[in-house]
Each structure stands twice: as C-alpha cells, then as structure tokens.
mmCIF file of C-alpha atoms in Angstrom:
data_model
loop_
_atom_site.group_PDB
_atom_site.id
_atom_site.type_symbol
_atom_site.label_atom_id
_atom_site.label_comp_id
_atom_site.label_asym_id
_atom_site.label_seq_id
_atom_site.Cartn_x
_atom_site.Cartn_y
_atom_site.Cartn_z
ATOM 1 C CA UNK A 26 -80.361 61.542 49.463
ATOM 2 C CA UNK A 27 -81.634 61.608 45.921
ATOM 3 C CA UNK A 28 -81.405 64.580 43.534
ATOM 4 C CA UNK A 29 -84.473 66.958 43.784
ATOM 5 C CA UNK A 30 -85.748 68.059 40.349
ATOM 6 C CA UNK A 31 -87.303 71.697 40.278
ATOM 7 C CA UNK A 32 -89.853 70.504 37.609
ATOM 8 C CA UNK A 33 -91.564 68.229 40.105
ATOM 9 C CA UNK A 34 -92.320 70.940 42.568
ATOM 10 C CA UNK A 35 -96.126 71.477 42.809
ATOM 11 C CA UNK A 36 -97.345 74.519 40.924
ATOM 12 C CA UNK A 37 -100.386 76.740 42.148
ATOM 13 C CA UNK A 38 -102.179 78.622 39.508
ATOM 14 C CA UNK A 39 -105.235 80.731 40.491
ATOM 15 C CA UNK A 40 -105.651 78.827 43.739
ATOM 16 C CA UNK A 41 -105.987 75.368 41.906
ATOM 17 C CA UNK A 42 -103.407 72.640 42.233
ATOM 18 C CA UNK A 43 -102.496 71.290 39.023
ATOM 19 C CA UNK A 44 -103.022 67.607 39.848
ATOM 20 C CA UNK A 45 -101.551 66.387 36.546
ATOM 21 C CA UNK A 46 -98.310 67.726 37.723
ATOM 22 C CA UNK A 47 -98.497 66.237 41.198
ATOM 23 C CA UNK A 48 -99.246 62.920 39.676
ATOM 24 C CA UNK A 49 -96.226 63.055 37.548
ATOM 25 C CA UNK A 50 -94.182 63.656 40.528
ATOM 26 C CA UNK A 51 -95.381 60.434 42.070
ATOM 27 C CA UNK A 52 -93.845 58.152 39.343
ATOM 28 C CA UNK A 53 -91.295 55.626 40.693
ATOM 29 C CA UNK A 54 -88.148 56.669 39.126
ATOM 30 C CA UNK A 55 -85.869 53.638 39.924
ATOM 31 C CA UNK A 56 -82.112 54.415 39.933
ATOM 32 C CA UNK A 57 -79.593 51.667 39.193
ATOM 33 C CA UNK A 58 -76.901 51.916 41.829
ATOM 34 C CA UNK A 59 -73.366 52.319 40.409
ATOM 35 C CA UNK A 60 -70.867 49.773 41.463
ATOM 36 C CA UNK A 61 -67.395 51.402 41.817
ATOM 37 C CA UNK A 62 -65.011 49.875 39.293
ATOM 38 C CA UNK A 63 -62.055 48.003 41.016
ATOM 39 C CA UNK A 64 -58.964 50.191 40.739
ATOM 40 C CA UNK A 65 -55.612 48.885 41.783
ATOM 41 C CA UNK A 66 -53.956 50.319 44.934
ATOM 42 C CA UNK A 67 -50.893 51.510 42.791
ATOM 43 C CA UNK A 68 -48.963 50.776 39.935
ATOM 44 C CA UNK A 69 -45.236 51.243 40.414
ATOM 45 C CA UNK A 70 -42.023 51.199 38.639
ATOM 46 C CA UNK A 71 -38.966 49.069 39.425
ATOM 47 C CA UNK A 72 -35.273 49.672 38.639
ATOM 48 C CA UNK A 73 -33.499 47.179 36.534
ATOM 49 C CA UNK A 74 -29.647 46.807 37.199
ATOM 50 C CA UNK A 75 -27.014 44.668 35.590
ATOM 51 C CA UNK A 76 -23.641 43.802 36.766
ATOM 52 C CA UNK A 77 -21.588 41.392 34.366
ATOM 53 C CA UNK A 78 -24.061 38.453 33.859
ATOM 54 C CA UNK A 79 -26.108 39.257 36.944
ATOM 55 C CA UNK A 80 -29.365 41.172 36.682
ATOM 56 C CA UNK A 81 -31.636 42.491 39.632
ATOM 57 C CA UNK A 82 -34.820 44.445 40.015
ATOM 58 C CA UNK A 83 -34.923 46.808 42.911
ATOM 59 C CA UNK A 84 -37.928 48.815 44.627
ATOM 60 C CA UNK A 85 -37.523 51.837 46.758
ATOM 61 C CA UNK A 86 -38.598 51.617 50.252
ATOM 62 C CA UNK A 87 -38.850 54.326 53.135
ATOM 63 C CA UNK A 88 -39.239 53.069 56.754
ATOM 64 C CA UNK A 89 -41.142 54.961 59.469
ATOM 65 C CA UNK A 90 -40.290 58.575 59.535
ATOM 66 C CA UNK A 91 -36.754 58.100 58.007
ATOM 67 C CA UNK A 92 -36.895 60.201 54.771
ATOM 68 C CA UNK A 93 -34.150 58.275 53.110
ATOM 69 C CA UNK A 94 -35.134 55.914 50.290
ATOM 70 C CA UNK A 95 -33.461 52.565 50.388
ATOM 71 C CA UNK A 96 -33.680 50.344 47.190
ATOM 72 C CA UNK A 97 -34.209 46.764 48.163
ATOM 73 C CA UNK A 98 -34.110 43.627 45.886
ATOM 74 C CA UNK A 99 -37.689 42.771 44.604
ATOM 75 C CA UNK A 100 -37.831 38.996 45.344
ATOM 76 C CA UNK A 101 -40.597 36.647 44.564
ATOM 77 C CA UNK A 102 -38.676 33.709 46.004
ATOM 78 C CA UNK A 103 -39.025 34.876 49.669
ATOM 79 C CA UNK A 104 -41.799 36.305 51.638
ATOM 80 C CA UNK A 105 -40.812 39.082 54.003
ATOM 81 C CA UNK A 106 -38.983 42.513 53.890
ATOM 82 C CA UNK A 107 -35.719 42.671 55.549
ATOM 83 C CA UNK A 108 -33.720 45.895 56.015
ATOM 84 C CA UNK A 109 -30.339 46.828 57.706
ATOM 85 C CA UNK A 110 -30.835 48.945 60.824
ATOM 86 C CA UNK A 111 -27.749 51.261 59.724
ATOM 87 C CA UNK A 112 -29.401 54.752 59.279
ATOM 88 C CA UNK A 113 -32.643 53.657 60.509
ATOM 89 C CA UNK A 114 -32.037 53.714 64.317
ATOM 90 C CA UNK A 115 -29.135 55.668 66.084
ATOM 91 C CA UNK A 116 -25.672 54.003 65.588
ATOM 92 C CA UNK A 117 -25.234 53.679 69.382
ATOM 93 C CA UNK A 118 -28.126 51.308 69.773
ATOM 94 C CA UNK A 119 -26.558 48.763 67.253
ATOM 95 C CA UNK A 120 -23.744 46.469 68.469
ATOM 96 C CA UNK A 121 -22.210 43.659 66.720
ATOM 97 C CA UNK A 122 -24.358 41.207 68.907
ATOM 98 C CA UNK A 123 -27.721 43.048 68.518
ATOM 99 C CA UNK A 124 -29.678 45.991 69.372
ATOM 100 C CA UNK A 125 -29.773 47.709 72.639
ATOM 101 C CA UNK A 126 -33.272 47.546 73.899
ATOM 102 C CA UNK A 127 -33.887 49.048 77.494
ATOM 103 C CA UNK A 128 -37.349 48.057 77.965
ATOM 104 C CA UNK A 129 -39.818 45.546 76.334
ATOM 105 C CA UNK A 130 -39.326 47.253 73.001
ATOM 106 C CA UNK A 131 -37.563 50.201 71.380
ATOM 107 C CA UNK A 132 -39.346 53.057 69.637
ATOM 108 C CA UNK A 133 -37.313 55.323 67.399
ATOM 109 C CA UNK A 134 -38.122 57.190 63.957
ATOM 110 C CA UNK A 135 -41.521 55.542 63.982
ATOM 111 C CA UNK A 136 -39.973 52.045 64.000
ATOM 112 C CA UNK A 137 -40.814 49.596 66.924
ATOM 113 C CA UNK A 138 -37.987 47.116 67.425
ATOM 114 C CA UNK A 139 -39.156 43.997 69.570
ATOM 115 C CA UNK A 140 -37.051 41.571 71.636
ATOM 116 C CA UNK A 141 -38.069 38.841 69.200
ATOM 117 C CA UNK A 142 -34.832 37.640 67.519
ATOM 118 C CA UNK A 143 -34.124 35.345 64.581
ATOM 119 C CA UNK A 144 -31.758 34.435 61.960
ATOM 120 C CA UNK A 145 -32.841 34.313 58.360
ATOM 121 C CA UNK A 146 -31.026 32.140 55.670
ATOM 122 C CA UNK A 147 -31.052 32.826 52.025
ATOM 123 C CA UNK A 148 -29.502 30.403 49.415
ATOM 124 C CA UNK A 149 -28.448 26.874 49.463
ATOM 125 C CA UNK A 150 -25.493 24.573 50.503
ATOM 126 C CA UNK A 151 -23.492 26.077 47.774
ATOM 127 C CA UNK A 152 -23.876 29.759 48.606
ATOM 128 C CA UNK A 153 -25.966 31.659 51.030
ATOM 129 C CA UNK A 154 -26.390 34.626 53.510
ATOM 130 C CA UNK A 155 -27.535 34.694 56.873
ATOM 131 C CA UNK A 156 -29.198 37.818 58.455
ATOM 132 C CA UNK A 157 -29.131 38.537 62.249
ATOM 133 C CA UNK A 158 -31.784 40.715 63.719
ATOM 134 C CA UNK A 159 -35.197 41.461 65.204
ATOM 135 C CA UNK A 160 -38.771 41.626 64.483
ATOM 136 C CA UNK A 161 -39.827 45.077 63.872
ATOM 137 C CA UNK A 162 -42.845 47.168 62.995
ATOM 138 C CA UNK A 163 -43.355 50.689 61.101
ATOM 139 C CA UNK A 164 -45.195 52.146 58.248
ATOM 140 C CA UNK A 165 -43.522 51.649 54.763
ATOM 141 C CA UNK A 166 -43.519 53.930 51.817
ATOM 142 C CA UNK A 167 -43.111 51.591 48.825
ATOM 143 C CA UNK A 168 -41.550 53.361 45.967
ATOM 144 C CA UNK A 169 -39.945 56.755 45.524
ATOM 145 C CA UNK A 170 -40.419 60.204 43.699
ATOM 146 C CA UNK A 171 -41.375 58.216 40.744
ATOM 147 C CA UNK A 172 -44.562 56.953 42.334
ATOM 148 C CA UNK A 173 -45.272 55.438 45.712
ATOM 149 C CA UNK A 174 -47.988 54.092 48.043
ATOM 150 C CA UNK A 175 -47.794 53.786 52.042
ATOM 151 C CA UNK A 176 -48.703 50.838 54.168
ATOM 152 C CA UNK A 177 -50.273 50.733 57.500
ATOM 153 C CA UNK A 178 -47.955 49.743 60.308
ATOM 154 C CA UNK A 179 -46.676 46.463 59.289
ATOM 155 C CA UNK A 180 -44.000 43.695 60.517
ATOM 156 C CA UNK A 181 -40.676 43.320 58.908
ATOM 157 C CA UNK A 182 -37.162 42.248 59.773
ATOM 158 C CA UNK A 183 -34.452 44.659 60.998
ATOM 159 C CA UNK A 184 -30.998 43.126 60.796
ATOM 160 C CA UNK A 185 -27.805 44.276 62.478
ATOM 161 C CA UNK A 186 -25.623 41.895 60.701
ATOM 162 C CA UNK A 187 -25.542 39.963 57.315
ATOM 163 C CA UNK A 188 -22.790 37.276 56.717
ATOM 164 C CA UNK A 189 -21.688 35.294 53.792
ATOM 165 C CA UNK A 190 -22.229 31.693 54.731
ATOM 166 C CA UNK A 191 -19.345 30.303 52.590
ATOM 167 C CA UNK A 192 -16.597 32.815 53.607
ATOM 168 C CA UNK A 193 -17.825 34.119 57.037
ATOM 169 C CA UNK A 194 -17.371 37.787 56.023
ATOM 170 C CA UNK A 195 -19.756 40.491 56.842
ATOM 171 C CA UNK A 196 -21.674 42.009 54.108
ATOM 172 C CA UNK A 197 -21.672 45.888 53.511
ATOM 173 C CA UNK A 198 -24.475 48.120 54.939
ATOM 174 C CA UNK A 199 -27.827 47.531 53.168
ATOM 175 C CA UNK A 200 -26.046 45.051 50.827
ATOM 176 C CA UNK A 201 -28.813 42.316 51.462
ATOM 177 C CA UNK A 202 -31.961 44.453 51.881
ATOM 178 C CA UNK A 203 -34.711 42.200 50.530
ATOM 179 C CA UNK A 204 -38.336 43.048 49.586
ATOM 180 C CA UNK A 205 -39.741 39.406 49.591
ATOM 181 C CA UNK A 206 -43.371 39.283 48.018
ATOM 182 C CA UNK A 207 -43.870 35.358 48.199
ATOM 183 C CA UNK A 208 -46.852 33.626 49.636
ATOM 184 C CA UNK A 209 -45.398 32.414 52.947
ATOM 185 C CA UNK A 210 -46.620 33.807 56.129
ATOM 186 C CA UNK A 211 -43.481 32.572 58.350
ATOM 187 C CA UNK A 212 -39.888 33.003 58.059
ATOM 188 C CA UNK A 213 -37.789 31.208 60.634
ATOM 189 C CA UNK A 214 -39.590 31.632 63.833
ATOM 190 C CA UNK A 215 -41.362 34.923 62.706
ATOM 191 C CA UNK A 216 -45.069 35.397 61.737
ATOM 192 C CA UNK A 217 -44.133 37.820 58.883
ATOM 193 C CA UNK A 218 -45.343 37.902 55.257
ATOM 194 C CA UNK A 219 -44.953 40.009 51.989
ATOM 195 C CA UNK A 220 -45.367 43.875 52.654
ATOM 196 C CA UNK A 221 -47.765 43.750 49.639
ATOM 197 C CA UNK A 222 -50.195 41.156 51.568
ATOM 198 C CA UNK A 223 -50.977 43.547 54.349
ATOM 199 C CA UNK A 224 -52.766 46.073 52.220
ATOM 200 C CA UNK A 225 -56.576 46.217 52.883
ATOM 201 C CA UNK A 226 -58.703 45.363 49.792
ATOM 202 C CA UNK A 227 -61.927 47.152 48.920
ATOM 203 C CA UNK A 228 -64.240 47.820 45.914
ATOM 204 C CA UNK A 229 -63.827 44.442 44.161
ATOM 205 C CA UNK A 230 -59.970 44.209 44.743
ATOM 206 C CA UNK A 231 -58.235 40.831 45.490
ATOM 207 C CA UNK A 232 -55.266 40.756 47.690
ATOM 208 C CA UNK A 233 -52.185 40.175 45.459
ATOM 209 C CA UNK A 234 -49.861 41.734 42.942
ATOM 210 C CA UNK A 235 -49.059 41.540 39.053
ATOM 211 C CA UNK A 236 -45.611 41.776 37.235
ATOM 212 C CA UNK A 237 -45.466 42.926 33.633
ATOM 213 C CA UNK A 238 -42.701 41.453 31.680
ATOM 214 C CA UNK A 239 -39.471 43.055 32.563
ATOM 215 C CA UNK A 240 -37.829 45.132 29.709
ATOM 216 C CA UNK A 241 -34.587 43.199 28.687
ATOM 217 C CA UNK A 242 -33.195 46.275 27.164
ATOM 218 C CA UNK A 243 -33.334 48.581 30.168
ATOM 219 C CA UNK A 244 -30.875 46.747 32.444
ATOM 220 C CA UNK A 245 -27.931 49.117 33.038
ATOM 221 C CA UNK A 246 -24.996 49.055 35.647
ATOM 222 C CA UNK A 247 -26.480 52.208 37.170
ATOM 223 C CA UNK A 248 -29.983 51.148 37.185
ATOM 224 C CA UNK A 249 -33.038 52.082 34.826
ATOM 225 C CA UNK A 250 -36.348 52.977 36.201
ATOM 226 C CA UNK A 251 -38.968 51.312 34.205
ATOM 227 C CA UNK A 252 -42.426 52.438 34.948
ATOM 228 C CA UNK A 253 -45.657 50.401 35.530
ATOM 229 C CA UNK A 254 -43.928 47.041 36.107
ATOM 230 C CA UNK A 255 -45.524 46.337 39.507
ATOM 231 C CA UNK A 256 -49.356 46.441 40.079
ATOM 232 C CA UNK A 257 -50.542 46.121 43.810
ATOM 233 C CA UNK A 258 -54.112 44.850 44.188
ATOM 234 C CA UNK A 259 -55.718 42.524 41.604
ATOM 235 C CA UNK A 260 -58.900 43.659 39.659
ATOM 236 C CA UNK A 261 -61.349 41.172 38.511
ATOM 237 C CA UNK A 262 -60.199 41.001 34.948
ATOM 238 C CA UNK A 263 -56.627 39.976 36.251
ATOM 239 C CA UNK A 264 -57.889 36.602 37.791
ATOM 240 C CA UNK A 265 -60.688 35.955 35.348
ATOM 241 C CA UNK A 266 -60.484 33.012 33.037
ATOM 242 C CA UNK A 267 -60.002 35.414 30.049
ATOM 243 C CA UNK A 268 -56.972 37.099 31.478
ATOM 244 C CA UNK A 269 -54.561 34.843 29.653
ATOM 245 C CA UNK A 270 -52.902 33.657 33.034
ATOM 246 C CA UNK A 271 -52.654 30.089 33.651
ATOM 247 C CA UNK A 272 -53.496 29.674 37.418
ATOM 248 C CA UNK A 273 -51.920 27.278 39.876
ATOM 249 C CA UNK A 274 -53.272 26.382 43.178
ATOM 250 C CA UNK A 275 -50.653 26.570 45.928
ATOM 251 C CA UNK A 276 -50.103 23.992 48.706
ATOM 252 C CA UNK A 277 -50.488 24.914 52.203
ATOM 253 C CA UNK A 278 -47.403 24.151 54.527
ATOM 254 C CA UNK A 279 -46.577 25.131 58.118
ATOM 255 C CA UNK A 280 -44.957 28.297 56.728
ATOM 256 C CA UNK A 281 -47.995 29.524 54.687
ATOM 257 C CA UNK A 282 -48.435 28.479 51.080
ATOM 258 C CA UNK A 283 -45.650 27.080 49.051
ATOM 259 C CA UNK A 284 -44.597 28.947 45.898
ATOM 260 C CA UNK A 285 -43.255 25.705 44.361
ATOM 261 C CA UNK A 286 -45.197 24.459 41.176
ATOM 262 C CA UNK A 287 -44.885 20.964 40.264
ATOM 263 C CA UNK A 288 -43.849 20.472 36.466
ATOM 264 C CA UNK A 289 -41.979 18.320 33.969
ATOM 265 C CA UNK A 290 -38.566 19.811 32.819
ATOM 266 C CA UNK A 291 -36.968 18.735 29.504
ATOM 267 C CA UNK A 292 -33.382 19.474 28.772
ATOM 268 C CA UNK A 293 -30.463 17.586 26.933
ATOM 269 C CA UNK A 294 -33.148 15.188 25.568
ATOM 270 C CA UNK A 295 -34.402 14.035 29.013
ATOM 271 C CA UNK A 296 -37.525 14.669 30.878
ATOM 272 C CA UNK A 297 -37.617 14.941 34.634
ATOM 273 C CA UNK A 298 -40.420 15.744 37.257
ATOM 274 C CA UNK A 299 -39.811 18.466 39.589
ATOM 275 C CA UNK A 300 -41.109 21.633 41.480
ATOM 276 C CA UNK A 301 -40.493 24.987 40.131
ATOM 277 C CA UNK A 302 -39.719 28.318 41.781
ATOM 278 C CA UNK A 303 -39.882 31.457 39.775
ATOM 279 C CA UNK A 304 -37.465 33.793 41.586
ATOM 280 C CA UNK A 305 -36.716 37.429 40.639
ATOM 281 C CA UNK A 306 -34.078 37.261 43.360
ATOM 282 C CA UNK A 307 -32.114 34.728 41.702
ATOM 283 C CA UNK A 308 -29.779 37.034 39.345
ATOM 284 C CA UNK A 309 -28.317 34.846 36.791
ATOM 285 C CA UNK A 310 -28.361 31.127 36.619
ATOM 286 C CA UNK A 311 -31.580 28.950 36.461
ATOM 287 C CA UNK A 312 -30.858 25.824 38.420
ATOM 288 C CA UNK A 313 -32.408 22.529 37.201
ATOM 289 C CA UNK A 314 -32.174 19.994 40.215
ATOM 290 C CA UNK A 315 -31.717 16.338 38.643
ATOM 291 C CA UNK A 316 -31.397 13.529 41.165
ATOM 292 C CA UNK A 317 -29.834 11.587 38.264
ATOM 293 C CA UNK A 318 -27.291 13.996 37.547
ATOM 294 C CA UNK A 319 -23.695 12.497 37.472
ATOM 295 C CA UNK A 320 -21.949 15.647 38.504
ATOM 296 C CA UNK A 321 -22.589 18.075 41.192
ATOM 297 C CA UNK A 322 -23.154 21.053 39.067
ATOM 298 C CA UNK A 323 -22.829 21.436 35.183
ATOM 299 C CA UNK A 324 -23.738 24.409 33.020
ATOM 300 C CA UNK A 325 -25.621 23.722 29.820
ATOM 301 C CA UNK A 326 -23.843 24.937 26.751
ATOM 302 C CA UNK A 327 -25.063 27.833 24.705
ATOM 303 C CA UNK A 328 -27.955 26.901 22.286
ATOM 304 C CA UNK A 329 -29.450 24.342 24.850
ATOM 305 C CA UNK A 330 -33.175 24.075 24.800
ATOM 306 C CA UNK A 331 -35.145 23.884 27.991
ATOM 307 C CA UNK A 332 -38.933 23.270 28.326
ATOM 308 C CA UNK A 333 -41.330 23.440 31.195
ATOM 309 C CA UNK A 334 -44.927 22.239 31.382
ATOM 310 C CA UNK A 335 -46.668 22.577 34.740
ATOM 311 C CA UNK A 336 -49.462 20.269 35.848
ATOM 312 C CA UNK A 337 -51.991 23.373 35.193
ATOM 313 C CA UNK A 338 -50.707 23.545 31.401
ATOM 314 C CA UNK A 339 -48.476 26.341 31.390
ATOM 315 C CA UNK A 340 -45.624 25.843 28.898
ATOM 316 C CA UNK A 341 -42.330 27.755 28.422
ATOM 317 C CA UNK A 342 -39.333 27.004 26.163
ATOM 318 C CA UNK A 343 -36.196 28.956 26.300
ATOM 319 C CA UNK A 344 -32.708 28.493 24.584
ATOM 320 C CA UNK A 345 -29.625 29.413 26.560
ATOM 321 C CA UNK A 346 -27.113 31.840 25.229
ATOM 322 C CA UNK A 347 -23.821 33.115 26.466
ATOM 323 C CA UNK A 348 -25.510 35.980 28.274
ATOM 324 C CA UNK A 349 -29.061 35.126 28.865
ATOM 325 C CA UNK A 350 -31.004 32.197 30.290
ATOM 326 C CA UNK A 351 -27.860 30.802 31.734
ATOM 327 C CA UNK A 352 -28.627 27.383 33.081
ATOM 328 C CA UNK A 353 -27.016 24.931 35.560
ATOM 329 C CA UNK A 354 -27.862 21.316 36.178
ATOM 330 C CA UNK A 355 -27.591 20.410 39.909
ATOM 331 C CA UNK A 356 -27.499 17.299 41.867
ATOM 332 C CA UNK A 357 -29.788 18.123 44.780
ATOM 333 C CA UNK A 358 -27.459 16.005 47.155
ATOM 334 C CA UNK A 359 -25.029 18.717 46.527
ATOM 335 C CA UNK A 360 -27.021 21.791 46.831
ATOM 336 C CA UNK A 361 -29.460 20.350 49.416
ATOM 337 C CA UNK A 362 -32.327 22.044 47.779
ATOM 338 C CA UNK A 363 -34.669 19.930 45.590
ATOM 339 C CA UNK A 364 -36.399 22.721 43.885
ATOM 340 C CA UNK A 365 -35.807 23.942 40.186
ATOM 341 C CA UNK A 366 -35.263 27.593 40.451
ATOM 342 C CA UNK A 367 -35.621 29.825 37.282
ATOM 343 C CA UNK A 368 -33.832 33.090 37.459
ATOM 344 C CA UNK A 369 -34.845 36.740 36.702
ATOM 345 C CA UNK A 370 -34.616 35.937 32.922
ATOM 346 C CA UNK A 371 -37.804 33.999 33.054
ATOM 347 C CA UNK A 372 -39.550 37.415 33.962
ATOM 348 C CA UNK A 373 -38.196 38.943 30.877
ATOM 349 C CA UNK A 374 -40.304 36.628 28.731
ATOM 350 C CA UNK A 375 -43.325 36.112 30.923
ATOM 351 C CA UNK A 376 -45.989 37.897 33.105
ATOM 352 C CA UNK A 377 -46.437 36.810 36.898
ATOM 353 C CA UNK A 378 -49.161 37.038 39.211
ATOM 354 C CA UNK A 379 -49.692 36.088 42.825
ATOM 355 C CA UNK A 380 -53.267 35.954 44.482
ATOM 356 C CA UNK A 381 -52.625 35.910 48.171
ATOM 357 C CA UNK A 382 -56.620 35.710 48.972
ATOM 358 C CA UNK A 383 -57.064 32.483 46.727
ATOM 359 C CA UNK A 384 -53.558 31.119 47.170
ATOM 360 C CA UNK A 385 -52.640 30.927 43.447
ATOM 361 C CA UNK A 386 -49.886 31.948 41.081
ATOM 362 C CA UNK A 387 -50.641 32.894 37.566
ATOM 363 C CA UNK A 388 -48.149 32.659 34.682
ATOM 364 C CA UNK A 389 -48.555 34.140 31.308
ATOM 365 C CA UNK A 390 -46.455 33.909 28.132
#
C-alpha cells in the first residue's frame, strides 16, 4: 500500500470544494521500485594452521543439536562433508564394523543416520585414507562464535572408522573430518555435494562461494582465526567480466562437474599439457604429473620457477623455496593420478571462486 500524504486530502472551505487541490491529488506519481541489493549469505573466517611444512585451513561446524564445534579441513579438492560419529551419536551405537540401526534409520541429536553405506577414499596410490560410514542428514551450523550461518537439513557422510591406506592403522577421532566444497554431486555411490551448494539463493545471489587470499603470515601451530576469508553466495559483481576473475567452464562427468582445468605447465625448461586441481586440502607439496618423468617422484630444488597458463588465459608463476611452494614432479604411472595438484600455497597468492549455478571456477591473481 502506497504512502498517503496529508496534503492531498480534500479541503472544504465555506462549503466549497477546492477543486484545484483535488486536481493536484490526481497526478500520477509513479514510484520506481527499489530492487534489493544482493548481499552474501555470510562472510566467515577460517583458521590457518601450520605444523612443520604442512599448512591447512579449518572451518568450524556444529551438527544437529550437538552444541560442540568440530574443526574440519576446508577442502576445495573434494565435494562433501565427512564427520566422525564420535561425540555426535551415543558410543553404544558405534561399533568397529558400523552403526547399530534398529529400524529403517537412526534419529538422534537431530541427526538421521540412514542404512546407506559407503567407503570414501582420499589421496592417491602413494598415500591415502579410507573412511567407512553411512549417509546421514542434519542441519549444520557453519562457523563458530566468531561468526556462523545455519543450513537447512542436508546430507553428509558420518564415518565410524578412518584408516591409513598405506599402514592400515586407524586414525584418531575426528582426525579426518573434511568440509569438501568442490563442484561434484556424487562421492562413491552417494548423491552428496558441498554443504555450501545447498543454500537457497535469492535477491540476485548466485549459488557458490569466494575465497580471499589466505594470509601467509597467520599460519601458527595452534591456529589463527583470520576473518572474512570465505564468502557464501556470489553477488553479480563477483561474476561480472569486470571482477578480475578469469572464469573457467567446468566439464560435466558422471559424478557432477570436474574441478580439473586444462593448462600448460612449465618447469625445468620444459612445458607439458595437463589438468590442474587447485586444492586447499593438499597441505604442502604441489604435484606436477609428468608422463615423461624418468623417476617416480622428484622434488624440484629451491629457486625453481614454475609457470601455469590455463586455456582460459589465467597465468601464475611461482618460485620454490625451502619452506613454501614445495613442488614434486611425479610419474602418473606411480601415483595412479593424472592430475597436477596445486597445494594450499596457491591460495596464499591468489583468490578463488566457485560458481555452482553456472559450473565455473574463477581464478584471480
């Protein structure tokens, strides 16, 4: 309902209607509708952690009605959230072989555990981890007391056991909790995607997220909270041609959309063609997969220059040191993984954007 202005009420003076005032009230005052400005769903901080040469970023997550915040690895290289069941459901319902589910499903602490089982594998032939568990559903609180946002009820993977594939030893509780934000929509035999991809968009937002450049000076052994690193929900300026991001169209696969980007890779005076994965979950070494490598795995010496150029025109050059941008050259016959993977150090120098709606990755120096 439009605003009523008192000055446009008919006035009666001495029994005469002031027709001039009436006429003025009949003017067609057109009002231009105000279009709400797109505002991100949330802008959250991440924790930057370092142990020897290994660096990771973590994000806090609370599951269902469990008040405790668990800190999960923020991982652009995978596409689902996985969480250890320890502390989320009663211990007597967790066995070494799975969950005790009497009926069709188990509902406890706001978490629904289904009978749909799976084994999720991380890593390659040289090192890896397997998680064993079930598809589950719950609302998630993403973040902690420094800022958070709440999802609707969404799927995630609840595991009862995580095993090192090389040694066969079990990992400690919550040691491999992963907050995977990649573009795939299936993992193993599960229809499951990034928790961020389940937010409903409105008022001009596009489904996706943006990462600001990580602060190379904030990595500490105890973890340092760095605010405003993660923006959930993309505004029009984020994906416009003037944003500074070089956009890369992703290829559809049976698992969803591949995060791997075709590029040329130059190192040691040679250039090869490959596909790149930009992976916050790789904590130290970039791995260049060279089919012509004469050794299974070789580390580039300090002061080696590596350059990448994607087919969409994004270029990035870095120099290895004894502490940062550590890089290995692998023979893919050894790793059984043809992708060249750039580690978390890439994100210390560049911004990253993932548009789930239009299936694009944006990179920005």
